[in-house]
Coordinates of C-alpha atoms and ligand atoms in Angstrom, one line a residue:
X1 CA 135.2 109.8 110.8
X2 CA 131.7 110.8 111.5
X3 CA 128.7 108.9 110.9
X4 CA 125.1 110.0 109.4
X5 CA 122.1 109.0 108.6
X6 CA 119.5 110.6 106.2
X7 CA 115.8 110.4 106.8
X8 CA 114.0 111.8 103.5
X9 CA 110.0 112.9 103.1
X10 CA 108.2 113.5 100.3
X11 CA 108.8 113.3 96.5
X12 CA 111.5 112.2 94.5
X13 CA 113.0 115.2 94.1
X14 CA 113.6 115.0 98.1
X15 CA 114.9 111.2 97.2
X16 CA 117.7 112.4 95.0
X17 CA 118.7 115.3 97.0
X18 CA 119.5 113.3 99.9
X19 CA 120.5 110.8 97.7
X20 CA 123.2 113.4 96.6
X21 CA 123.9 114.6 100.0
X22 CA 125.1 111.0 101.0
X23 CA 127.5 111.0 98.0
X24 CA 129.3 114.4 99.2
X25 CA 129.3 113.1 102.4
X26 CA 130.8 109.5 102.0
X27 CA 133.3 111.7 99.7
X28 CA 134.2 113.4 102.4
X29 CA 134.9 110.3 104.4
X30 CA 131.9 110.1 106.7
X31 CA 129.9 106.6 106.5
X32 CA 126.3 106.2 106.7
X33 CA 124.5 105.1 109.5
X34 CA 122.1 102.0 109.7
X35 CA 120.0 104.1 112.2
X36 CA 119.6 107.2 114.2
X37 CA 120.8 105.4 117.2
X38 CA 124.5 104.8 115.7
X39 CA 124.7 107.9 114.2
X40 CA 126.7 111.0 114.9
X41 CA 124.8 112.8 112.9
X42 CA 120.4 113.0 112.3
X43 CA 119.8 114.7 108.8
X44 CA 115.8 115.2 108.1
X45 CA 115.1 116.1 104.4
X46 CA 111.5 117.3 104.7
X47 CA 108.7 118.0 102.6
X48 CA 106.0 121.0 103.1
X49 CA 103.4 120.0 100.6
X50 CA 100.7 119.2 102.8
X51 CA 100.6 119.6 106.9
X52 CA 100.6 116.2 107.6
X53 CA 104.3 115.5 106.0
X54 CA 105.6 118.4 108.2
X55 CA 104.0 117.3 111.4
X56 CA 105.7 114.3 110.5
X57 CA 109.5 115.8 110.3
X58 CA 108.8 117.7 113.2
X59 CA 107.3 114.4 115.7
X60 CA 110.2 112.7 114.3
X61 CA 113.0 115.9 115.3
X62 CA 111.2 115.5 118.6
X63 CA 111.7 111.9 119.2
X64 CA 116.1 112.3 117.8
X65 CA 116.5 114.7 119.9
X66 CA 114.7 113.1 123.4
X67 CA 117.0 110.4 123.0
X68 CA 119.6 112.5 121.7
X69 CA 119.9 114.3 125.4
X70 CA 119.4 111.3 127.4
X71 CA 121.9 108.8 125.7
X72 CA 123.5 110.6 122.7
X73 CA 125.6 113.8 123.8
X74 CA 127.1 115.6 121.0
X75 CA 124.7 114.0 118.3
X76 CA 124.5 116.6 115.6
X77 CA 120.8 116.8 114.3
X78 CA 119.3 119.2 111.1
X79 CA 116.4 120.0 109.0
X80 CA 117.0 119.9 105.2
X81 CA 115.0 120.9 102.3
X82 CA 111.5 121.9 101.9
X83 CA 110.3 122.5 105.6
X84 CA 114.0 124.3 106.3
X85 CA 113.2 126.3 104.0
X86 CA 109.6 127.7 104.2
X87 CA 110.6 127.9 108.3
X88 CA 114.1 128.5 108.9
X89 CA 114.9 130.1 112.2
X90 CA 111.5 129.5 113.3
X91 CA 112.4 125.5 113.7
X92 CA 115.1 126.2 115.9
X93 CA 113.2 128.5 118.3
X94 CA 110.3 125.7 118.1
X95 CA 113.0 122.5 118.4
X96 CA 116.3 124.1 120.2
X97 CA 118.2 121.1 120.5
X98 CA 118.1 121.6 116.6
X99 CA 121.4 122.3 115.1
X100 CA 121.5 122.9 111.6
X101 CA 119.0 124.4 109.3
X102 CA 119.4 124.1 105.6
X103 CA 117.2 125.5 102.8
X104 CA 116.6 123.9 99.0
X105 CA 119.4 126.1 97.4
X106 CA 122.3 124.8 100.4
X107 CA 122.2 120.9 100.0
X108 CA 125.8 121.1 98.2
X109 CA 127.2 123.0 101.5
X110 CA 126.1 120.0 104.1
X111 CA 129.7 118.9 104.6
X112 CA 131.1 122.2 104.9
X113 CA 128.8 123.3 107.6
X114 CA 128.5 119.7 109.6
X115 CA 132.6 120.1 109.9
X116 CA 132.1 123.3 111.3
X117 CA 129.5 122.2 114.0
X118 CA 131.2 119.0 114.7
X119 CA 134.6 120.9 115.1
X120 CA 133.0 123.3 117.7
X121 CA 133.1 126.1 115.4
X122 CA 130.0 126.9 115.6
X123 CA 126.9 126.4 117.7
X124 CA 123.9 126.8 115.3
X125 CA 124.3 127.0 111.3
X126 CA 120.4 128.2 109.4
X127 CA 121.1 129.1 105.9
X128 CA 117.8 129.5 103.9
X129 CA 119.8 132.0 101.3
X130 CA 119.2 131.6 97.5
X131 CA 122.4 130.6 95.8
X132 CA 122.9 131.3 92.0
X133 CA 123.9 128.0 90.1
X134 CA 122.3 125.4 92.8
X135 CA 120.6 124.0 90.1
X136 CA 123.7 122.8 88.8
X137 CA 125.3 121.5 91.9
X138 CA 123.7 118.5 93.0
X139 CA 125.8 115.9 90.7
X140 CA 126.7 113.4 93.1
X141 CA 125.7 110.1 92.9
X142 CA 125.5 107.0 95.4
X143 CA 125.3 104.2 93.2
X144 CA 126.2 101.6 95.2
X145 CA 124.7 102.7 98.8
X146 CA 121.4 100.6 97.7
X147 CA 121.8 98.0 95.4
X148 CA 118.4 99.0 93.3
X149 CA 120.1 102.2 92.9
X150 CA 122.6 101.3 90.6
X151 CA 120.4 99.9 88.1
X152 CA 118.4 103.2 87.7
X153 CA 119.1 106.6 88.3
X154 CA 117.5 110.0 88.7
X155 CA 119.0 113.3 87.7
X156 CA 117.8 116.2 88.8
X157 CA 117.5 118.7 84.9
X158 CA 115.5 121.9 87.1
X159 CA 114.8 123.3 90.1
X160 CA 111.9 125.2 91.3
X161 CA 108.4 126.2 89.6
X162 CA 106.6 129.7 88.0
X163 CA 103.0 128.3 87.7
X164 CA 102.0 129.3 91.1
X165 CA 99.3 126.9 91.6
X166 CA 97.0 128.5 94.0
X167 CA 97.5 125.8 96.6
X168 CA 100.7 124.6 96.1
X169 CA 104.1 126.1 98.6
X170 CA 106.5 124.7 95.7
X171 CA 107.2 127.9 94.2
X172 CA 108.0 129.2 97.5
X173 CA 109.7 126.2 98.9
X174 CA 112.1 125.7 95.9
X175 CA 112.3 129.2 94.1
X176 CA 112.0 130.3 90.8
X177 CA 112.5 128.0 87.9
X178 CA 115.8 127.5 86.8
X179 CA 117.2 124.4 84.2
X180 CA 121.0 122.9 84.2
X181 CA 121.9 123.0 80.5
X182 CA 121.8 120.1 78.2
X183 CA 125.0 119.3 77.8
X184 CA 125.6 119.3 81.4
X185 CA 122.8 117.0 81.7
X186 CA 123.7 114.6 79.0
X187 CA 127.4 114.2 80.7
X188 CA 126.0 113.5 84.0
X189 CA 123.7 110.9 82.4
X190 CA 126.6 109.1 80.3
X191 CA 128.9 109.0 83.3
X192 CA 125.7 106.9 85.5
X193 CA 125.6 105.1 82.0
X194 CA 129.0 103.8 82.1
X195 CA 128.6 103.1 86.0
X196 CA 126.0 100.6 84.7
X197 CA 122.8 102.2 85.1
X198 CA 120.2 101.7 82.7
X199 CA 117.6 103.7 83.4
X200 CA 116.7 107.1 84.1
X201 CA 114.3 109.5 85.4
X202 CA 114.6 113.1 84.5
X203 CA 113.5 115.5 87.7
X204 CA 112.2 118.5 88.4
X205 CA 109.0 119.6 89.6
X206 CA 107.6 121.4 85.4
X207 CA 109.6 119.6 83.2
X208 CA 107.5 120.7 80.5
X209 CA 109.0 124.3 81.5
X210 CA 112.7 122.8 81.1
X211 CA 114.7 125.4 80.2
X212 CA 112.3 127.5 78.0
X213 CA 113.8 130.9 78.3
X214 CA 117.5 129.6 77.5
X215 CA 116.6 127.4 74.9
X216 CA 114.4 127.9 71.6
X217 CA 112.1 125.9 70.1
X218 CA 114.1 124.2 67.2
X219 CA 112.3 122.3 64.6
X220 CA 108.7 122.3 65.9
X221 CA 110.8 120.5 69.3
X222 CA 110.6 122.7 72.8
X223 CA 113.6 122.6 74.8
X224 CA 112.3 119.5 77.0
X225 CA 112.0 117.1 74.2
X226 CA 115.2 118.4 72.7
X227 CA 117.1 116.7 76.4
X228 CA 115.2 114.2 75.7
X229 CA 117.0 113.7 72.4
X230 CA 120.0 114.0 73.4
X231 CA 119.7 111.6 76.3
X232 CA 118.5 109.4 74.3
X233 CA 121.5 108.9 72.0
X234 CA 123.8 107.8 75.0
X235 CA 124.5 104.3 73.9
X236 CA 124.2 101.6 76.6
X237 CA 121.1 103.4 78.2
X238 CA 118.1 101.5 78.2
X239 CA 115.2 103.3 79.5
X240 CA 114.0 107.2 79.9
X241 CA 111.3 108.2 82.0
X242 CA 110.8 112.0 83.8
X243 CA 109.0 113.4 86.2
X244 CA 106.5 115.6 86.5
X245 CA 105.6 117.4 83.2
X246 CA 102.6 119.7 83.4
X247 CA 99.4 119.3 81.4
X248 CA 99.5 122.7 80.3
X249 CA 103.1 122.6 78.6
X250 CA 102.4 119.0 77.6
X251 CA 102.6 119.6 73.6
X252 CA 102.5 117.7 70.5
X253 CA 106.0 117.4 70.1
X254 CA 106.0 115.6 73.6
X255 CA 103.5 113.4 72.4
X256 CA 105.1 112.5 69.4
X257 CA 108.2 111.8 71.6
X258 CA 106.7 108.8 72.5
X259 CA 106.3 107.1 69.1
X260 CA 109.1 108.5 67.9
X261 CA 112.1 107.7 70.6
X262 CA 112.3 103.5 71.7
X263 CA 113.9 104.3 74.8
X264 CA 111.8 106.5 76.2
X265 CA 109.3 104.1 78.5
X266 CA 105.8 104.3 77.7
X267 CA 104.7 105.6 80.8
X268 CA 103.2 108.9 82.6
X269 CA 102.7 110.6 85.6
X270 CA 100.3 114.3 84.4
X271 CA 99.1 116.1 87.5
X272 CA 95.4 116.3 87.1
X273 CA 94.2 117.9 90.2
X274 CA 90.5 118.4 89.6
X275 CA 88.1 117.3 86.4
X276 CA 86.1 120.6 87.3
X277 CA 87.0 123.5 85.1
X278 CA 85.6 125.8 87.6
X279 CA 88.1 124.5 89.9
X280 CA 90.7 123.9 87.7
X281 CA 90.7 128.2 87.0
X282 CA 90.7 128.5 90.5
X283 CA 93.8 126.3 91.3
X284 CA 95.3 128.4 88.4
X285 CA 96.3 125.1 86.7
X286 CA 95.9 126.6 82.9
X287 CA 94.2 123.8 81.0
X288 CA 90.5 122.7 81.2
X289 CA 88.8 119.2 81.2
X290 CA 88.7 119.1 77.8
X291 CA 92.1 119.5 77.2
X292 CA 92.8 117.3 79.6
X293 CA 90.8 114.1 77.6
X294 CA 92.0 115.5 74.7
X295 CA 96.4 114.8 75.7
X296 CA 95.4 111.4 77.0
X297 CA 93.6 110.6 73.9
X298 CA 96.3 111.6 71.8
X299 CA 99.0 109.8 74.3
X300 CA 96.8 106.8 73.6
X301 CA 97.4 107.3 70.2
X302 CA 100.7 107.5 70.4
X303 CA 101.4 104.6 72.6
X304 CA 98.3 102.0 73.1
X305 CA 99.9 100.8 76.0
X306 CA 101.0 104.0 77.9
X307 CA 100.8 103.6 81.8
X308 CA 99.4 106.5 83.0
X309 CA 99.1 108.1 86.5
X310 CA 98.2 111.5 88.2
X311 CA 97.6 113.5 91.4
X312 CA 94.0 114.6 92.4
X313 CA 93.2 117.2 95.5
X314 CA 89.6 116.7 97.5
X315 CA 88.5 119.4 98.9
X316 CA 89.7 122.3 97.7
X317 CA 88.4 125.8 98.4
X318 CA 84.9 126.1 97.3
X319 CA 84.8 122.3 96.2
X320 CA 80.9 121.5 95.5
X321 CA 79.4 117.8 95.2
X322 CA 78.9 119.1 91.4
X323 CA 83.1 119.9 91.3
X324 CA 83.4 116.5 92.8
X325 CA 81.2 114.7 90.5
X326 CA 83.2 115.7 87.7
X327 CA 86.6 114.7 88.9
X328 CA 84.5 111.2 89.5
X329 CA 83.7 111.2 86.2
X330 CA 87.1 112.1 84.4
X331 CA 88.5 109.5 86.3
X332 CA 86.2 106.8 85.1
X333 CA 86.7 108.7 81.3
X334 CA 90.6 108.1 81.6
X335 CA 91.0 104.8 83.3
X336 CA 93.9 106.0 85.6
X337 CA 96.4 103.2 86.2
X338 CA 97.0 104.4 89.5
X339 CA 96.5 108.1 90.9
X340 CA 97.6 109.7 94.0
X341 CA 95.2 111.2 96.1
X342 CA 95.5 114.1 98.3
X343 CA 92.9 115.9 100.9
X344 CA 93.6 119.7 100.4
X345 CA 95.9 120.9 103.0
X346 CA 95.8 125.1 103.7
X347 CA 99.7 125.9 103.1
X348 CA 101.2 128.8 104.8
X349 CA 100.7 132.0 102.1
X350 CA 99.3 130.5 99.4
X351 CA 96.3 132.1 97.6
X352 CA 93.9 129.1 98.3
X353 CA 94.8 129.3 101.7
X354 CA 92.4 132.6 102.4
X355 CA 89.8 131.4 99.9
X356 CA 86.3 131.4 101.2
X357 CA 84.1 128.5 101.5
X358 CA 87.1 126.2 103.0
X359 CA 85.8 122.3 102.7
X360 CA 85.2 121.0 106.4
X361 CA 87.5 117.9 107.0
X362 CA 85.0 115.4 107.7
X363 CA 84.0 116.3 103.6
X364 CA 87.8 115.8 102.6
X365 CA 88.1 112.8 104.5
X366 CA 84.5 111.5 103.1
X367 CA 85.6 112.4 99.3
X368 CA 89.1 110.5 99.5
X369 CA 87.6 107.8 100.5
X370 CA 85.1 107.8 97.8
X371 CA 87.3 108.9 94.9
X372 CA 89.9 106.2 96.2
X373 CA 87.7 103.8 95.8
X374 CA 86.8 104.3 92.5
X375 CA 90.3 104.8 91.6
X376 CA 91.0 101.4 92.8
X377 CA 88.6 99.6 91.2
X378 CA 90.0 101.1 87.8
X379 CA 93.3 100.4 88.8
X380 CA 92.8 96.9 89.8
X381 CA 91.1 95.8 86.5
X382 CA 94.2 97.4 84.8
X383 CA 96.1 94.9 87.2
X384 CA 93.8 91.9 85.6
X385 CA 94.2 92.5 82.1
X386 CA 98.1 91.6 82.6
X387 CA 97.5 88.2 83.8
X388 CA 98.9 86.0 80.8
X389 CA 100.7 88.7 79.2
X390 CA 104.6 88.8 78.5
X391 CA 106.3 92.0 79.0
X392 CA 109.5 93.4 79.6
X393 CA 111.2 94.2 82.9
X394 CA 113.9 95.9 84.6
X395 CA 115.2 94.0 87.7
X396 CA 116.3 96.2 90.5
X397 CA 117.2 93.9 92.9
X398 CA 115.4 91.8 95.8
X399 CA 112.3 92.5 97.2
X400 CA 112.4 94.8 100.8
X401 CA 110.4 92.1 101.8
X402 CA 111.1 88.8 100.9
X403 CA 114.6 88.2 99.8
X404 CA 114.2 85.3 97.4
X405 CA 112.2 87.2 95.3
X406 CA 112.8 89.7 93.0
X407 CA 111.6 92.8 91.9
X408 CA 111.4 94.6 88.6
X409 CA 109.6 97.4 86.7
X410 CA 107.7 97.4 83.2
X411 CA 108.0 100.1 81.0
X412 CA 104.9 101.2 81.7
X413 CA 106.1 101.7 85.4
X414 CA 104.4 98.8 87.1
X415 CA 105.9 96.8 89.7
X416 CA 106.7 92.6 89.2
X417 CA 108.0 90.1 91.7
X418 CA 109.3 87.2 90.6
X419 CA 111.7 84.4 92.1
X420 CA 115.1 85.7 91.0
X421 CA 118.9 85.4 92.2
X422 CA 121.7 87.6 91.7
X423 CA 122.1 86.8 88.2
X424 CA 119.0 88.6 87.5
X425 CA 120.4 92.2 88.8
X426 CA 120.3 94.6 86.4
X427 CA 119.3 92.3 83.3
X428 CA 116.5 93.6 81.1
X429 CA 113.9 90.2 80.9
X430 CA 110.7 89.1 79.8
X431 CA 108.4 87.8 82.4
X432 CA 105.1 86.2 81.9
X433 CA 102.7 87.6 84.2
X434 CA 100.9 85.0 86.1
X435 CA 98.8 86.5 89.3
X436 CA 97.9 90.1 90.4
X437 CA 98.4 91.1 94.2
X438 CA 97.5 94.8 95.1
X439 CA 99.5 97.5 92.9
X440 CA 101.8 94.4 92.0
X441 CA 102.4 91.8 89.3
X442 CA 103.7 88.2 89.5
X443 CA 105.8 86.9 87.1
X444 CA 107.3 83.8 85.9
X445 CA 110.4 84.8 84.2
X446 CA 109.7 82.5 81.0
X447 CA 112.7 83.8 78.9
X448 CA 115.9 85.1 80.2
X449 CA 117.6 87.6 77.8
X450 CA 121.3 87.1 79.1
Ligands
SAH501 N1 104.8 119.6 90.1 C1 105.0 118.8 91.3 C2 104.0 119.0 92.3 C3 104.5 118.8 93.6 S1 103.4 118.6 94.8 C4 104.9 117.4 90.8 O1 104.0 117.1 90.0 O2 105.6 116.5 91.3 C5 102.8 116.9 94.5 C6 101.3 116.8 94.6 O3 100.9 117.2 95.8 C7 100.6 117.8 93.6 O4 100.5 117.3 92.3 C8 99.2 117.9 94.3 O5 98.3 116.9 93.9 C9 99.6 117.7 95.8 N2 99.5 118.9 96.5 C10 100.2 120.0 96.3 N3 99.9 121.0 97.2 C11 98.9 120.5 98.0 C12 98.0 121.0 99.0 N4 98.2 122.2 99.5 N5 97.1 120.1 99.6 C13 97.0 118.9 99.1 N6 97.7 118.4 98.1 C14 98.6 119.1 97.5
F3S502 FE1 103.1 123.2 92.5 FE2 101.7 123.7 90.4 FE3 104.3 124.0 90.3 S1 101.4 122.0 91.7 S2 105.1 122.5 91.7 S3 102.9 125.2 91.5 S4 102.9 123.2 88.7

C-alpha cells in the first residue's frame, strides 16, 4: 500500500486535523512516511492566518514538487486545510504539478479521493464545498503514531467562528460556527480515556461560543462549561484543558469552573490582541481593557496559580504609539506567562485589510521587537519564581532533543525536563524544580507517584 506523509502549519486545530487524517489513512492500510523523499504521497495542511505561514506552504509545494519531477514520477502531492480553502483552484493554476486540493469541510474524504488519483481515475481532485455534519467527522485518533500522543489528546468540540474579527480570515477559512453535541463529545473522550490518555484539550477556534444556539443555559452554566462537566466525570481522566475561549464569552460560570472542577488544569490561553480600546472596537473584538483586567483578576481569584497566556497583533490599521503604549502597559498590568506575538498581516477580504492608515513594516517589525521584549522579561521572572518549588507533571515522553531526558507539562502548561526512562511515560509525578532554561523548567523528580 501507499505511503504518505503529512506536513501540518499553523495551530492546533491544523495539528489534530492532520492528526486525524493519518488515522483514516493508516485505516485504510497506507503507512506513514519518515519523509517526503519516501513517500508516495506529499499532504500540506496549511494555515492562512498571516502571509508569512502561506508563503511558507507554498515554497515548500515548490520544493516537493522540483524533486517530485526529477526523481519521484507518480508522487501524489495536495494542499489541505486553511490555504486550500481560501484558494482553491487558484493553487493549482499557480503550482500545476499540484494534485489535490482539499478545503476545511473535506479532511474526512482524503482516502477516498487519494484512491481515486492513485488509481488513475482522475487527474486533478479541488473540493473546497461546505459539507453539512463535518464538524462531527473528524473522530479518528493516532494514538500511537507519536509516543507523546498517547498520553494527551485533543478533540476537536467546534468548527468555524461568527465573531468576524476585522483582521482575522478564520471565519472565512473554516465557516460558520458549528458544535458536535455533548454526548458525542463525551464518547469520543472516554474511548481516548480507556486507550490510556490522560489528558485533554478541547478544540475549536470560540469555545466560549460552544454550541450556544443548540444548547441553553441551565443553571446559571452556558453550554461550554456544561461539556466541561460532563467531561469531567469520565473516570480515569486526569487533566482538562481547551483551547481558545474568547474574552468576550469568557463568563462567570467559566470562571467559577476553575475552582470548582479538580481536573480541569489551572491554565489559560485568552486572546488579547490589543490593550487599546480604540483598537480593540476596531478589530471588532467586543470587550474593552477594562474588562479585560477585570477576567484576569477574577481568574486570579479563582486560581492563584493560573498560567496564563495570550495573542497580541502590532501594527494594526491605524495603530498609534499612544495604542501601542497601552498594550505595553496591559502587559506589564497582567504579568503574561508567555504571549504570542504577531505583526499584523493584510488577509485577503477582510475589513482591516482596506483600512486606512496601514502601519509601515519597518513600525511592525520595530514594535515586535519592543513588545517581545517586554514580554520576556515578564515571562522569564515567572520562570524564576519556580526554582525550589514542587509541582506536578504530566510526562509525555523523551525530549525531541536529548533522549535521556524527559519531558513533562504542569498544570499550569509549562514545560519540565528531567532525566527520566520509560517507566516515567505517562505517570502523573511531582518534580522539584531546580534551574530555569528559556520557556523551560528543570526538574529533579523527588517523588515518584507509581
Ligand atoms: N480564535 C483563534 C484565532 C486563530 S488566529 C484562536 O484563538 O486560536 C490565532 C492568532 O493569530 C490570533 O489570536 C491573532 O493574534 C493572530 N492573527 C489572526 N489574524 C491575524 C492577522 N491578520 N495578522 C496577524 N496576526 C493575526
Ligand atoms: Fe478569528 Fe476573532 Fe474568530 S480572531 S477565529 S474571528 S474570535
Amino acid at each position: 500500500m501507499p505511503s504518505v506523509f503529512i506536513k501540518t502549519y499553523g495551530c492546533q486545530m491544523n495539528e489534530r486535523d492532520s492528526e486525524a487524517v493519518a488515522a483514516q489513512l493508516i485505516a485504510k492500510g497506507y503507512s506513514l512516511a519518515q519523509s517526503e523523499a519516501a513517500a508516495d504521497v506529499v499532504l500540506l495542511n496549511t494555515c492562512s492566518v498571516r502571509d508569512a505561514a502561506e508563503q511558507k506552504a507554498i515554497n515548500k509545494m515548490k520544493n516537493v514538487v522540483g524533486h517530485a519531477r526529477k526523481d519521484r514520477p507518480g508522487q501524489i502531492v495536495g494542499f489541505l486545510g486553511c490555504m486550500a480553502q481560501s484558494h482553491g483552484q487558484e493553487l493549482i493554476e499557480k503550482l500545476p504539478d499540484v494534485d489535490l486540493v482539499l478545503g476545511t469541510q473535506k479532511f474526512h474524504r482524503v482516502a477516498e479521493y487519494l484512491d481515486e488519483l492513485l488509481a488513475g481515475k482522475r487527474e486533478k481532485i479541488v473540493d473546497t464545498a461546505a459539507e453539512a455534519k463535518s464538524e462531527s467527522a473528524i473522530r479518528e485518533h493516532l494514538l500511537n503514531g507519536s509516543a507523546k500522543t498517547s498520553v494527551s489528546a485533543f478533540v476537536s468540540i467546534m468548527q468555524g467562528c461568527n465573531q468576524h474579527c476585522t483582521f482575522c480570515i478564520v471565519p472565512s477559512t473554516r465557516g460558520e460556527e458549528r458544535s458536535r453535541t455533548i454526548p458525542d463529545i463525551v464518547a469520543e473522550c472516554r474511548e481516548l480515556v480507556l486507550r490510556g490518555v490522560k489528558e485533554i484539550t478541547l478544540l475549536g477556534q470560540i469555545v466560549t461560543s460552544f454550541a450556544k444556539r443548540d444548547v441553553p443555559v441551565k443553571d446559571g452554566k452556558t453550554a461550554f462549561v456544561q461539556l466541561l462537566e460532563a467531561v469531567h466525570e469520565i473516570e480515569g481522566l486526569e487533566r482538562i484543558r481547551f483551547t481558545s475561549p474568547h474574552p468576550k464569552g469568557y463568563g462567570d460560570d467559566l470562571v467559577e469552573a476553575y475552582a470548582r472542577l479538580p481536573k480541569l488544569c489551572e491554565s489559560a490561553h485568552i486572546p488579547l490582541q490589543s490593550g487599546s480600546d480604540r483598537l480593540l472596537k476596531l478589530m471588532h473584538r467586543g470587550y474593552t481593557r477594562e474588562k479585560f483586567l477585570g477576567l484576569i483578576q477574577k481568574l486570579r481569584q479563582a486560581q492563584p496559580g493560573i498560567g496564563l497566556y495570550t495573542d497580541i497583533i502590532v501594527g494594526f490599521p491605524g495603530e498609534t504609539e499612544e495604542d501601542f503604549a497601552q498594550t505595553l502597559s496591559l502587559c506589564r498590568a497582567v504579568g503574561f506567562d508567555n504571549a504570542y506575538i504577531f505583526k499584523y498581516s493584510e488577509r485577503r477580504d477582510t475589513p482591516a485589510a482596506t483600512m486606512p492608515d496601514q502601519v509601515p513594516q519597518s513600525l511592525r517589525e520595530e514594535r515586535n521587537h519592543r513588545l517581545l521584549e517586554l514580554v520576556n522579561t515578564i515571562a522569564a521572572r515567572k520562570y524564576d519564581a519556580f526554582i525550589g518549588r514542587q509541582v506536578q507533571i504530566l510526562v509525555e515522553g523523551p525530549s525531541k532533543k536529548n533522549a535521556a531526558r524527559y519531558t513533562g507539562r504542569t498544570r499550569c502548561n509549562r514545560i519540565v525536563l528531567f532525566d527520566g526512562s520509560p517507566r516515567h511515560q505517562g505517570q502523573l509525578m511531582d518534580v522539584k524544580i531546580e534551574r530555569t532554561g528559556s520557556f523551560t523548567l528543570y526538574g529533579d523528580p523527588a517523588i515518584v507517584n507509581l
